[in-house]
Coordinates of C-alpha atoms and ligand atoms in Angstrom, one line a residue:
M1 CA 60.7 -1.7 37.8
P2 CA 57.5 0.0 36.8
R3 CA 57.8 2.6 34.0
D4 CA 56.9 6.2 34.7
P5 CA 53.2 7.0 34.0
A6 CA 53.7 10.6 33.2
A7 CA 56.3 9.9 30.5
L8 CA 54.2 7.2 28.9
L9 CA 51.2 9.5 29.0
K10 CA 52.9 11.8 26.6
S11 CA 55.0 9.4 24.5
V12 CA 52.3 6.8 23.9
F13 CA 49.0 8.6 24.2
G14 CA 50.3 12.1 23.3
H15 CA 48.4 13.7 26.2
E16 CA 50.0 16.6 28.1
H17 CA 48.2 16.1 31.4
F18 CA 46.1 13.7 33.3
R19 CA 42.4 14.5 33.6
G20 CA 40.8 14.7 37.0
I21 CA 41.2 11.5 39.0
Q22 CA 43.2 9.7 36.3
E23 CA 46.6 10.3 37.9
D24 CA 45.5 9.1 41.3
V25 CA 44.0 5.9 39.9
V26 CA 47.0 5.2 37.6
R27 CA 49.6 5.6 40.4
H28 CA 47.5 3.5 42.8
V29 CA 47.2 0.6 40.4
V30 CA 50.9 0.9 39.2
R31 CA 51.8 0.3 42.9
G32 CA 49.6 -2.8 42.9
G33 CA 46.4 -1.5 44.5
D34 CA 42.8 -2.5 43.9
G35 CA 40.3 0.1 43.0
V36 CA 36.7 1.0 42.1
V37 CA 36.5 3.8 39.7
V38 CA 33.4 5.8 38.9
L39 CA 33.8 8.2 36.0
P40 CA 31.1 9.7 33.8
T41 CA 30.9 8.7 30.2
G42 CA 33.6 10.5 28.3
G43 CA 35.6 11.1 31.5
G44 CA 38.6 9.1 30.3
K45 CA 38.1 5.7 31.9
S46 CA 40.1 3.6 29.6
L47 CA 43.4 5.4 30.3
C48 CA 42.9 4.4 34.0
Y49 CA 43.8 0.8 33.1
Q50 CA 45.6 1.1 29.8
L51 CA 48.4 3.2 31.2
P52 CA 49.1 1.1 34.3
A53 CA 49.0 -2.0 32.1
L54 CA 51.9 -0.5 30.1
C55 CA 53.8 0.6 33.3
R56 CA 53.6 -2.8 34.9
D57 CA 55.2 -6.0 33.7
G58 CA 52.9 -8.6 32.1
V59 CA 49.7 -8.3 30.2
G60 CA 46.7 -6.3 31.3
I61 CA 43.4 -8.3 31.0
V62 CA 40.4 -6.1 30.3
V63 CA 36.9 -7.6 30.8
S64 CA 34.2 -6.1 28.8
P65 CA 30.8 -7.3 27.6
L66 CA 30.8 -5.0 24.5
I67 CA 32.3 -6.6 21.5
A68 CA 32.0 -3.6 19.2
L69 CA 33.7 -1.4 21.8
M70 CA 36.6 -3.9 22.1
R71 CA 37.2 -3.8 18.4
D72 CA 37.5 0.0 18.4
Q73 CA 39.7 0.1 21.5
V74 CA 42.0 -2.5 20.1
E75 CA 42.3 -0.6 16.9
A76 CA 42.9 2.7 18.7
L77 CA 45.6 1.1 20.8
R78 CA 47.4 -0.5 17.9
Q79 CA 47.5 2.9 16.3
L80 CA 49.3 4.1 19.4
G81 CA 51.9 1.3 19.0
V82 CA 50.5 -0.8 21.8
D83 CA 50.2 -4.5 21.4
A84 CA 46.6 -5.1 22.0
A85 CA 44.2 -7.9 21.1
A86 CA 40.7 -9.2 21.8
L87 CA 39.1 -12.6 22.3
N88 CA 35.4 -12.9 21.9
S89 CA 32.9 -14.8 19.8
A90 CA 33.4 -12.4 16.8
I91 CA 37.2 -13.1 16.5
A92 CA 38.2 -15.5 13.7
P93 CA 40.0 -18.7 14.9
E94 CA 43.3 -17.8 13.1
E95 CA 43.4 -14.5 14.8
A96 CA 42.6 -16.1 18.2
S97 CA 45.5 -18.6 17.8
R98 CA 47.9 -15.7 17.0
T99 CA 46.7 -14.0 20.2
F100 CA 47.2 -17.2 22.3
R101 CA 50.8 -17.4 20.9
A102 CA 51.5 -13.8 21.8
L103 CA 50.1 -14.4 25.2
R104 CA 52.4 -17.4 25.7
E105 CA 55.4 -15.5 24.4
G106 CA 54.6 -12.5 26.7
T107 CA 54.5 -9.9 23.9
L108 CA 51.0 -8.6 24.5
D109 CA 50.4 -5.4 26.5
L110 CA 46.6 -5.6 26.7
L111 CA 44.0 -8.3 26.1
Y112 CA 40.3 -7.6 25.9
V113 CA 38.0 -10.5 26.7
T114 CA 34.4 -11.2 27.4
P115 CA 33.6 -12.6 30.8
E116 CA 32.5 -16.0 29.3
R117 CA 35.8 -16.3 27.6
L118 CA 37.9 -15.3 30.6
L119 CA 36.1 -17.7 33.0
G120 CA 36.5 -20.8 30.8
D121 CA 38.7 -23.4 32.6
N122 CA 41.4 -23.6 29.8
F123 CA 41.7 -19.9 29.6
L124 CA 42.1 -19.5 33.4
A125 CA 44.7 -22.3 33.5
M126 CA 46.6 -20.5 30.7
L127 CA 46.5 -17.2 32.6
A128 CA 47.9 -18.9 35.7
R129 CA 51.1 -19.4 33.7
T130 CA 51.2 -15.9 32.3
P131 CA 52.6 -12.8 34.0
L132 CA 49.7 -10.4 34.6
A133 CA 49.8 -6.7 35.0
L134 CA 46.3 -6.2 36.1
F135 CA 42.6 -7.0 35.7
A136 CA 40.3 -4.2 34.6
I137 CA 36.6 -5.0 34.9
D138 CA 34.9 -2.5 32.6
E139 CA 31.1 -1.8 32.8
A140 CA 31.3 -3.2 36.3
H141 CA 27.7 -2.2 37.1
C142 CA 26.8 -5.3 35.0
V143 CA 27.5 -7.3 38.1
S144 CA 24.6 -5.6 40.0
Q145 CA 21.0 -6.6 39.9
W146 CA 20.3 -3.0 40.9
G147 CA 21.9 -1.7 37.8
H148 CA 20.1 -1.3 34.5
D149 CA 22.3 -3.8 32.7
F150 CA 22.7 -6.9 34.8
R151 CA 24.7 -9.7 33.2
P152 CA 24.9 -13.0 35.2
E153 CA 28.3 -13.9 33.7
Y154 CA 29.8 -11.0 35.6
L155 CA 29.1 -12.8 38.9
G156 CA 31.8 -15.3 38.1
L157 CA 34.4 -12.5 38.2
A158 CA 34.4 -12.6 42.0
R159 CA 36.8 -15.6 41.7
L160 CA 39.6 -13.6 40.2
G161 CA 40.8 -12.3 43.5
A162 CA 41.4 -15.7 45.0
L163 CA 42.7 -17.2 41.7
F164 CA 45.2 -14.4 41.1
P165 CA 46.4 -13.0 44.4
G166 CA 48.7 -10.1 44.0
V167 CA 47.3 -9.0 40.6
P168 CA 45.6 -5.6 41.0
R169 CA 42.0 -5.5 40.1
L170 CA 40.2 -2.3 38.9
A171 CA 36.4 -2.1 38.5
L172 CA 35.2 0.7 36.3
T173 CA 31.7 2.1 35.7
A174 CA 29.9 5.3 34.7
T175 CA 26.9 4.5 36.9
A176 CA 26.8 6.7 39.9
D177 CA 24.0 5.4 42.0
P178 CA 25.3 4.3 45.5
E179 CA 23.4 1.0 45.7
T180 CA 25.1 -0.2 42.5
R181 CA 28.4 1.0 43.7
A182 CA 28.1 -0.9 47.0
D183 CA 27.0 -4.0 45.1
I184 CA 30.0 -3.9 42.8
R185 CA 32.3 -4.0 45.9
V186 CA 30.5 -6.9 47.5
R187 CA 30.0 -9.0 44.4
L188 CA 33.4 -8.5 42.9
G189 CA 35.2 -9.1 46.3
L190 CA 36.5 -5.6 46.3
A191 CA 35.5 -4.6 49.8
E192 CA 38.9 -3.3 50.6
A193 CA 39.5 -1.5 47.3
R194 CA 40.1 2.2 47.2
E195 CA 37.3 4.2 45.7
F196 CA 37.8 6.9 43.1
V197 CA 34.8 8.9 42.3
S198 CA 35.1 11.7 39.8
S199 CA 32.8 14.7 39.4
F200 CA 29.9 13.9 37.1
D201 CA 30.1 17.3 35.6
R202 CA 30.7 17.5 31.8
P203 CA 31.4 21.2 31.5
N204 CA 31.8 21.2 27.8
I205 CA 28.2 20.0 27.3
R206 CA 25.6 22.7 27.1
Y207 CA 22.2 21.6 28.3
E208 CA 19.1 23.0 26.7
I209 CA 15.5 22.0 27.3
V210 CA 12.8 23.8 25.3
E211 CA 9.1 23.7 25.5
K212 CA 7.9 21.3 22.7
E213 CA 5.7 23.0 20.1
S214 CA 6.5 21.1 16.9
S215 CA 9.5 18.9 17.5
R216 CA 10.4 18.6 13.8
R217 CA 10.5 22.3 13.2
Q218 CA 12.3 22.9 16.4
L219 CA 14.9 20.3 15.6
G220 CA 15.3 21.9 12.2
E221 CA 16.1 25.2 13.8
F222 CA 18.4 23.6 16.3
L223 CA 20.4 22.0 13.5
R224 CA 20.7 25.2 11.5
G225 CA 24.4 26.1 11.3
R226 CA 25.4 22.6 12.3
D227 CA 26.2 21.1 8.9
G228 CA 29.1 18.7 8.9
E229 CA 28.6 17.9 12.6
S230 CA 28.0 14.4 13.9
G231 CA 25.0 13.9 16.2
I232 CA 22.4 11.6 17.6
V233 CA 18.6 12.3 17.7
Y234 CA 16.7 10.2 20.1
C235 CA 13.0 9.4 19.6
L236 CA 10.8 7.0 21.5
S237 CA 9.1 5.1 18.8
R238 CA 10.4 3.3 15.7
K239 CA 8.0 5.0 13.5
K240 CA 9.1 8.4 14.7
V241 CA 12.7 7.4 14.1
E242 CA 12.0 6.6 10.5
D243 CA 9.8 9.7 9.9
V244 CA 12.4 12.1 11.4
A245 CA 15.3 10.4 9.6
A246 CA 13.5 10.7 6.3
W247 CA 12.5 14.3 6.9
L248 CA 16.1 15.2 7.8
A249 CA 17.4 13.4 4.7
G250 CA 14.9 15.5 2.7
Q251 CA 16.5 18.6 4.2
G252 CA 19.8 17.5 2.7
R253 CA 21.3 15.9 5.8
R254 CA 23.1 12.6 5.9
A255 CA 20.6 11.1 8.4
L256 CA 20.2 7.4 9.1
P257 CA 17.5 5.6 11.1
Y258 CA 18.5 3.1 13.8
H259 CA 16.2 0.9 15.9
A260 CA 15.8 -2.7 17.0
G261 CA 13.2 -3.4 14.3
L262 CA 15.6 -2.8 11.4
A263 CA 17.6 -5.7 9.9
Q264 CA 21.0 -6.2 11.5
A265 CA 22.7 -5.3 8.2
A266 CA 21.0 -1.9 8.1
R267 CA 21.8 -1.3 11.7
D268 CA 25.5 -2.2 11.2
A269 CA 25.6 0.0 8.1
A270 CA 24.2 3.0 10.0
Q271 CA 26.6 2.5 12.9
D272 CA 29.6 2.2 10.5
A273 CA 28.7 5.3 8.6
F274 CA 28.3 7.2 11.9
L275 CA 31.8 6.0 13.0
R276 CA 33.6 6.3 9.7
E277 CA 32.2 9.4 8.0
D278 CA 32.1 13.0 9.2
G279 CA 28.7 14.7 9.6
V280 CA 26.3 11.8 10.0
V281 CA 23.2 12.2 12.1
V282 CA 21.8 9.0 13.5
V283 CA 18.1 9.1 14.4
A284 CA 17.5 6.3 16.9
T285 CA 15.6 4.7 19.7
I286 CA 17.7 4.1 22.8
A287 CA 18.9 0.9 21.1
F288 CA 21.7 3.0 19.7
G289 CA 24.7 4.3 21.5
M290 CA 25.7 1.6 24.0
G291 CA 29.3 0.7 23.4
I292 CA 30.0 3.4 20.9
D293 CA 32.7 5.8 22.0
K294 CA 33.0 8.1 19.1
P295 CA 34.7 11.2 20.6
D296 CA 33.5 13.9 18.2
V297 CA 29.7 13.6 18.6
R298 CA 28.8 17.3 18.7
F299 CA 25.2 17.1 19.8
V300 CA 22.6 14.8 21.3
A301 CA 19.0 15.8 20.7
H302 CA 16.0 14.3 22.4
L303 CA 12.6 14.6 20.7
D304 CA 11.0 12.6 23.5
L305 CA 11.6 12.5 27.1
P306 CA 13.9 9.7 28.5
A307 CA 12.9 7.6 31.4
S308 CA 15.1 9.1 34.1
I309 CA 17.9 11.5 34.9
E310 CA 20.2 8.5 34.8
A311 CA 19.1 7.7 31.2
Y312 CA 19.3 11.4 30.2
S313 CA 22.8 11.9 31.5
Q314 CA 24.0 8.6 29.9
E315 CA 22.5 9.5 26.5
T316 CA 23.6 13.1 26.6
G317 CA 27.0 12.0 27.9
R318 CA 27.7 10.5 24.4
A319 CA 28.3 14.1 23.2
G320 CA 31.6 15.8 23.4
R321 CA 33.9 13.1 24.7
D322 CA 36.8 14.9 23.1
G323 CA 36.3 17.8 25.5
L324 CA 35.3 20.3 22.7
P325 CA 32.0 22.2 23.1
A326 CA 29.0 20.0 22.6
E327 CA 25.2 20.3 23.0
A328 CA 22.5 18.3 24.7
W329 CA 19.2 19.6 23.4
M330 CA 15.7 18.4 24.3
A331 CA 12.1 19.4 23.3
Y332 CA 9.7 18.5 26.1
G333 CA 6.0 19.0 26.6
L334 CA 2.8 17.7 28.3
T335 CA 2.5 14.8 25.9
D336 CA 5.8 13.5 27.2
V337 CA 4.6 13.5 30.8
V338 CA 1.4 11.7 29.7
Q339 CA 3.2 9.2 27.6
R340 CA 5.9 8.3 30.1
R341 CA 3.4 7.9 33.0
R342 CA 1.3 5.7 30.8
M343 CA 4.3 3.5 29.8
I344 CA 5.0 2.9 33.5
D345 CA 1.4 2.3 34.5
E346 CA 0.7 -0.1 31.6
G347 CA 4.0 -1.9 32.0
A348 CA 4.3 -5.4 33.5
A349 CA 6.5 -4.4 36.5
P350 CA 5.3 -5.1 40.0
A351 CA 3.8 -2.2 42.0
E352 CA 6.9 -1.4 44.0
V353 CA 9.0 -1.2 40.9
K354 CA 6.5 1.1 39.3
R355 CA 6.7 3.4 42.3
V356 CA 10.5 3.6 41.8
E357 CA 10.0 4.3 38.1
H358 CA 7.5 7.1 38.8
A359 CA 9.9 8.6 41.3
K360 CA 12.7 8.5 38.7
L361 CA 10.5 10.1 36.2
D362 CA 9.5 12.8 38.7
A363 CA 13.2 13.7 39.2
L364 CA 13.6 14.1 35.5
L365 CA 10.5 16.2 35.3
A366 CA 11.8 18.5 38.0
L367 CA 14.9 19.0 35.8
C368 CA 12.7 19.9 32.9
E369 CA 10.6 22.3 34.9
T370 CA 13.4 24.0 37.0
A371 CA 13.8 27.7 36.8
G372 CA 17.3 27.3 38.1
C373 CA 20.5 26.1 36.6
R374 CA 20.0 22.7 34.9
R375 CA 23.5 21.6 35.7
Q376 CA 23.0 22.3 39.4
V377 CA 19.8 20.1 39.4
L378 CA 21.5 17.4 37.3
L379 CA 24.6 17.2 39.6
G380 CA 22.5 17.5 42.7
H381 CA 20.6 14.4 41.6
F382 CA 23.9 12.5 41.8
G383 CA 24.7 14.0 45.2
E384 CA 27.1 16.6 43.9
A385 CA 26.8 20.2 44.8
L386 CA 27.8 22.9 42.2
A387 CA 28.3 26.1 44.1
E388 CA 27.5 28.6 41.3
P389 CA 25.1 28.4 38.4
C390 CA 27.0 27.0 35.4
G391 CA 26.6 29.7 32.8
N392 CA 26.4 27.0 30.1
C393 CA 22.7 25.8 30.1
D394 CA 19.6 27.4 28.7
T395 CA 18.3 28.7 32.1
C396 CA 21.6 30.3 32.9
L397 CA 21.9 31.9 29.4
S398 CA 18.3 33.0 29.2
P399 CA 17.0 33.2 32.8
V400 CA 13.5 32.0 33.7
E401 CA 11.1 34.0 35.8
T402 CA 8.8 32.4 38.3
W403 CA 5.3 33.5 39.2
D404 CA 2.8 32.7 41.9
A405 CA 0.4 30.4 40.0
T406 CA -1.8 29.4 42.9
V407 CA -4.9 31.1 41.5
A408 CA -4.3 29.8 38.0
A409 CA -3.9 26.3 39.4
Q410 CA -7.1 26.7 41.4
K411 CA -8.9 27.7 38.2
A412 CA -7.5 24.8 36.2
L413 CA -8.4 22.3 38.9
S414 CA -11.9 23.7 39.3
A415 CA -12.4 23.4 35.5
I416 CA -11.3 19.8 35.7
H417 CA -13.6 19.1 38.7
R418 CA -16.7 20.9 37.2
T419 CA -16.4 19.0 33.9
G420 CA -16.4 15.7 35.8
A421 CA -12.7 14.9 35.4
R422 CA -13.5 13.3 32.0
Y423 CA -11.7 15.6 29.5
G424 CA -8.3 16.1 28.2
A425 CA -6.2 19.3 28.3
A426 CA -7.5 20.8 25.1
H427 CA -11.1 20.8 26.3
V428 CA -10.3 22.0 29.8
I429 CA -8.4 24.9 28.3
D430 CA -11.4 25.7 26.0
V431 CA -13.6 25.9 29.1
L432 CA -11.1 28.1 30.9
L433 CA -10.8 30.5 28.0
G434 CA -14.5 30.6 27.4
S435 CA -14.1 29.2 23.9
D436 CA -17.4 28.7 22.1
T437 CA -16.8 25.3 20.5
D438 CA -19.3 22.6 19.5
K439 CA -17.9 20.2 22.1
V440 CA -18.2 22.8 24.9
R441 CA -21.8 23.7 23.9
A442 CA -22.9 20.0 23.5
A443 CA -21.7 19.3 27.0
G444 CA -23.3 22.4 28.4
H445 CA -20.0 23.6 29.7
D446 CA -20.6 27.1 28.6
R447 CA -23.1 27.3 31.5
L448 CA -20.5 26.4 34.2
P449 CA -19.3 29.0 36.6
T450 CA -15.7 28.3 35.5
F451 CA -16.5 29.0 31.9
G452 CA -14.2 31.8 30.8
V453 CA -12.6 32.4 34.2
G454 CA -9.2 32.0 32.6
A455 CA -9.5 34.7 30.0
D456 CA -6.6 36.5 31.6
L457 CA -4.1 34.0 30.3
D458 CA -3.7 32.7 26.7
Q459 CA -3.8 29.2 25.4
R460 CA -0.1 28.8 25.5
A461 CA 0.1 29.9 29.1
W462 CA -2.7 27.5 30.1
R463 CA -0.9 24.6 28.4
S464 CA 2.2 25.6 30.4
V465 CA 0.1 25.6 33.7
I466 CA -1.4 22.2 33.0
R467 CA 2.0 20.7 32.0
Q468 CA 3.6 21.9 35.2
L469 CA 0.7 20.7 37.3
A470 CA 1.0 17.3 35.6
A471 CA 4.7 17.2 36.0
A472 CA 4.3 17.9 39.7
G473 CA 1.7 15.2 40.0
V474 CA -1.1 17.6 41.1
I475 CA -2.9 16.7 37.9
A476 CA -3.0 13.0 37.0
V477 CA -3.9 11.6 33.7
D478 CA -6.4 8.7 33.3
H479 CA -5.0 6.6 30.5
E480 CA -8.1 4.4 30.5
A481 CA -10.3 7.4 29.9
Y482 CA -8.3 8.6 26.8
G483 CA -6.1 10.9 28.7
A484 CA -8.7 12.6 30.8
L485 CA -7.2 15.0 33.4
T486 CA -8.0 14.1 37.0
F487 CA -6.9 15.1 40.5
G488 CA -3.5 14.0 41.7
E489 CA -1.8 14.4 45.0
G490 CA -2.2 17.8 46.6
A491 CA -4.9 19.0 44.2
R492 CA -7.4 19.5 47.0
A493 CA -5.0 21.3 49.2
I494 CA -4.4 23.8 46.4
L495 CA -8.1 24.2 45.8
R496 CA -8.7 24.8 49.5
G497 CA -6.0 27.5 49.5
E498 CA -3.8 25.5 51.9
R499 CA -0.9 25.2 49.5
R500 CA 0.6 27.8 47.2
I501 CA 2.3 26.9 44.0
A502 CA 5.0 28.7 42.0
M503 CA 5.6 28.1 38.4
R504 CA 8.1 28.9 35.7
R505 CA 7.1 31.4 33.1
D506 CA 7.9 29.7 29.8
R507 CA 10.1 31.9 27.7
A508 CA 9.4 32.8 24.1
A509 CA 11.4 30.5 21.9
R510 CA 13.0 33.6 20.4
A511 CA 14.4 34.7 23.7
V512 CA 16.0 31.3 24.4
A513 CA 17.5 31.2 21.0
A514 CA 19.0 34.6 21.4
G515 CA 20.6 33.6 24.7
I516 CA 22.1 30.5 23.2
A517 CA 23.2 32.3 20.0
R518 CA 25.1 34.8 22.2
A519 CA 26.8 31.9 24.0
R520 CA 27.7 30.2 20.7
R521 CA 29.3 33.4 19.4
G522 CA 31.3 33.5 22.6
A523 CA 32.4 29.9 22.1
A524 CA 33.2 30.6 18.5
A525 CA 35.7 33.2 19.6
E526 CA 37.7 30.5 21.4
E527 CA 37.4 28.3 18.4
L528 CA 39.6 28.2 15.4
P529 CA 40.3 31.7 13.9
A530 CA 38.9 31.9 10.3
A531 CA 42.4 32.1 8.9
D532 CA 43.2 28.6 10.2
R533 CA 40.0 27.0 8.9
P534 CA 41.2 26.1 5.4
L535 CA 44.2 24.3 6.8
F536 CA 42.0 22.5 9.4
E537 CA 39.8 21.3 6.5
A538 CA 42.8 20.2 4.6
L539 CA 44.0 18.3 7.6
R540 CA 40.6 16.7 8.0
A541 CA 40.6 15.6 4.4
E542 CA 44.1 14.0 4.8
R543 CA 42.8 12.3 8.0
L544 CA 39.8 10.8 6.1
R545 CA 42.1 9.6 3.3
L546 CA 44.4 7.8 5.8
A547 CA 41.5 6.4 7.7
R548 CA 39.8 5.0 4.6
E549 CA 43.1 3.5 3.4
Q550 CA 43.2 1.4 6.6
G551 CA 39.4 0.9 7.1
V552 CA 39.3 2.7 10.5
P553 CA 37.3 5.6 11.8
P554 CA 38.9 9.0 11.2
Y555 CA 39.2 9.8 15.0
V556 CA 41.4 6.7 15.4
V557 CA 44.0 8.6 13.3
F558 CA 43.7 11.9 15.2
H559 CA 41.0 13.7 17.1
D560 CA 39.6 17.0 15.9
A561 CA 41.2 18.7 18.9
T562 CA 44.6 17.5 17.7
L563 CA 43.9 18.7 14.1
R564 CA 42.8 22.1 15.5
E565 CA 46.1 22.5 17.4
M566 CA 48.0 21.5 14.2
A567 CA 46.1 24.2 12.3
R568 CA 46.8 26.8 14.9
R569 CA 50.5 26.0 15.6
R570 CA 51.5 25.0 12.0
P571 CA 54.4 22.8 13.2
R572 CA 57.4 22.6 10.9
G573 CA 59.4 19.5 11.3
R574 CA 59.1 16.4 13.4
E575 CA 60.1 18.0 16.7
Q576 CA 57.4 20.7 16.6
M577 CA 54.9 18.1 15.4
A578 CA 55.8 15.9 18.5
E579 CA 54.7 18.8 20.8
V580 CA 51.2 18.9 19.5
P581 CA 48.8 17.4 22.1
G582 CA 47.5 14.1 20.8
V583 CA 50.6 13.3 18.8
G584 CA 52.5 10.4 20.5
A585 CA 55.6 8.6 19.3
A586 CA 53.8 5.9 17.3
K587 CA 51.5 8.4 15.5
L588 CA 54.4 10.8 14.8
E589 CA 56.2 7.9 13.1
R590 CA 53.1 6.8 11.2
Y591 CA 51.4 10.1 10.2
G592 CA 53.8 12.9 11.0
A593 CA 55.3 13.3 7.5
A594 CA 51.9 13.2 5.8
F595 CA 50.4 15.9 7.9
L596 CA 53.6 18.0 7.8
R597 CA 53.3 17.9 4.0
V598 CA 49.8 19.2 4.1
I599 CA 50.9 22.0 6.4
A600 CA 53.8 22.9 4.2
A601 CA 51.7 22.9 1.1
M602 CA 49.3 25.4 2.7
A603 CA 52.0 27.7 4.1
Ligands
ADP1 P1 35.1 6.8 28.8 O1 35.5 5.4 28.6 O2 35.3 7.2 30.2 O3 33.8 7.2 28.3 P2 37.4 7.3 27.2 O4 38.3 6.5 27.9 O5 36.9 6.8 25.9 O6 36.1 7.7 28.1 O7 38.0 8.8 26.9 C1 37.2 9.8 26.4 C2 38.1 10.6 25.5 O8 39.0 11.4 26.2 C3 39.0 9.8 24.6 O9 38.8 10.3 23.3 C4 40.4 10.0 25.1 O10 41.3 10.0 24.0 C5 40.3 11.4 25.7 N1 41.2 11.5 26.9 C6 41.3 10.6 27.9 N2 42.2 11.0 28.8 C7 42.7 12.2 28.3 C8 43.8 13.1 28.8 N3 44.4 12.9 30.0 N4 44.0 14.1 28.0 C9 43.4 14.3 26.9 N5 42.4 13.5 26.4 C10 42.1 12.4 27.1
ZN2 ZN1 23.4 26.5 34.3

């Protein structure tokens, strides 16, 4: 007889309610159904298989390629009083034999395995003699060649259906794109499985994209008032990672660099510090973040443009998994457009792949340049319509005007044309402004009819015009000619007056900051009242002590959200403590008394 999911949700996980599609998925699997689940990062995927595994008899087998993630999940489950274990290349032989014994004796609730392990003949034979609750195939997009992370071992998982008829199979992924989803069904033999697709919205994440001026200074301003918060800063190059990390450290931040060029030990140390300490900022190339599910990452900052909206939403999705307010901040400018286009053009990919890469970049550039709500563009990209502007992105909080830039575009294009399409943005702007520089005079460009025709706008405005024309592909950049601006698609139509073009008017950084500051004050009002802060800090200190004692990350003991509730409610006694969201039976047993003592001491 399956156990009741709602009861276990509270008693084991300490959660009051299911989130979004969780309840439907859980009930479907408890009844024995197969499923394909698409949930954004931080959406609460793991509960979709962990809870049914506890409700059904037998052990739940979770297939995952990410060994570090397995370790964290197993630790978090053990803290909840769940019998969980992992088998992978990093597990010591003694521990593996303990796990095999537990499997034979039927005492395990959940077992995490890599696909290689699972598909070994001995292991499959052993599973055939074991009562199984379900198979959960995590990171299921790894089975698809369309996806960004194809792993051939995943193809073998197609056999599970035939080998274990009657055992429900659940494929889970955070990748939304429809080709990958269709591929998952075909390749995993899940054609008949029910599909559960959640909204991709992460309402607690505030999106902010600012015009890049000096990325360091702007990052410094963004980080002001965020002491003690954990975050990730993404940069494109290893050198920039190291420079920015050193600079932040010089500003008194605990900031650590992370990129593929560092020794494994240094990378592990950075990752460990990020997980186990409060308030660490990791400055990283995209090599960082996969397989890390730290719930209390408060911000993700991009100092360089990612490759696509998919990459952007995956990276920013690492913020705010605990549901508390979090920020996705990015500084973006013309250099990003030039750099990304060059990376694609100079890459080794065949022409048709490059076309796709350019299209993906274009979609991201449209997000950067939109005058509308960022979240509407972002969700629209994933085929999801958001009826109203979100009210929690920079363009909602500090609205952007648009203007008819047709004449300005014509002037810029004609300056490019008249100078022979051989110069970069700085020189073209000098010609437009009528600047009397040596380079202008040496080339005789002060005698051109376009010289000085752009004096009605300032340099910043011209940079904005050129950036937007480049983002729209009207201006192309010739990488072989040192970044010379040339004509792209539609340039001639604009020059001939056949096409009009609207642009966003870039806002003064001050105006954007003021809009965001207003929103933060609003959010602060919902946050913890000042009177409860000292207790919250004391609870955090207790959490850190308990976490260190066991060598686990603090959030494995309790989430910030749970400590906040404790600070607000100030429970007295076990019964009241048990009602705090996030406090399940096992954690009450283990930590209840310690935290009650802290609360009593501060009363
Ligand atoms: P994903 O794997 O989809 O990125 P996780 O499964 O790690 O997300 O869940 C993200 C966070 O949300 C976790 O910290 C988890 O404890 C929390 N969470 C999941 N489901 C619920 C729920 N129903 N109520 C409250 N918190 C939840
Ligand atoms: Zn918005």
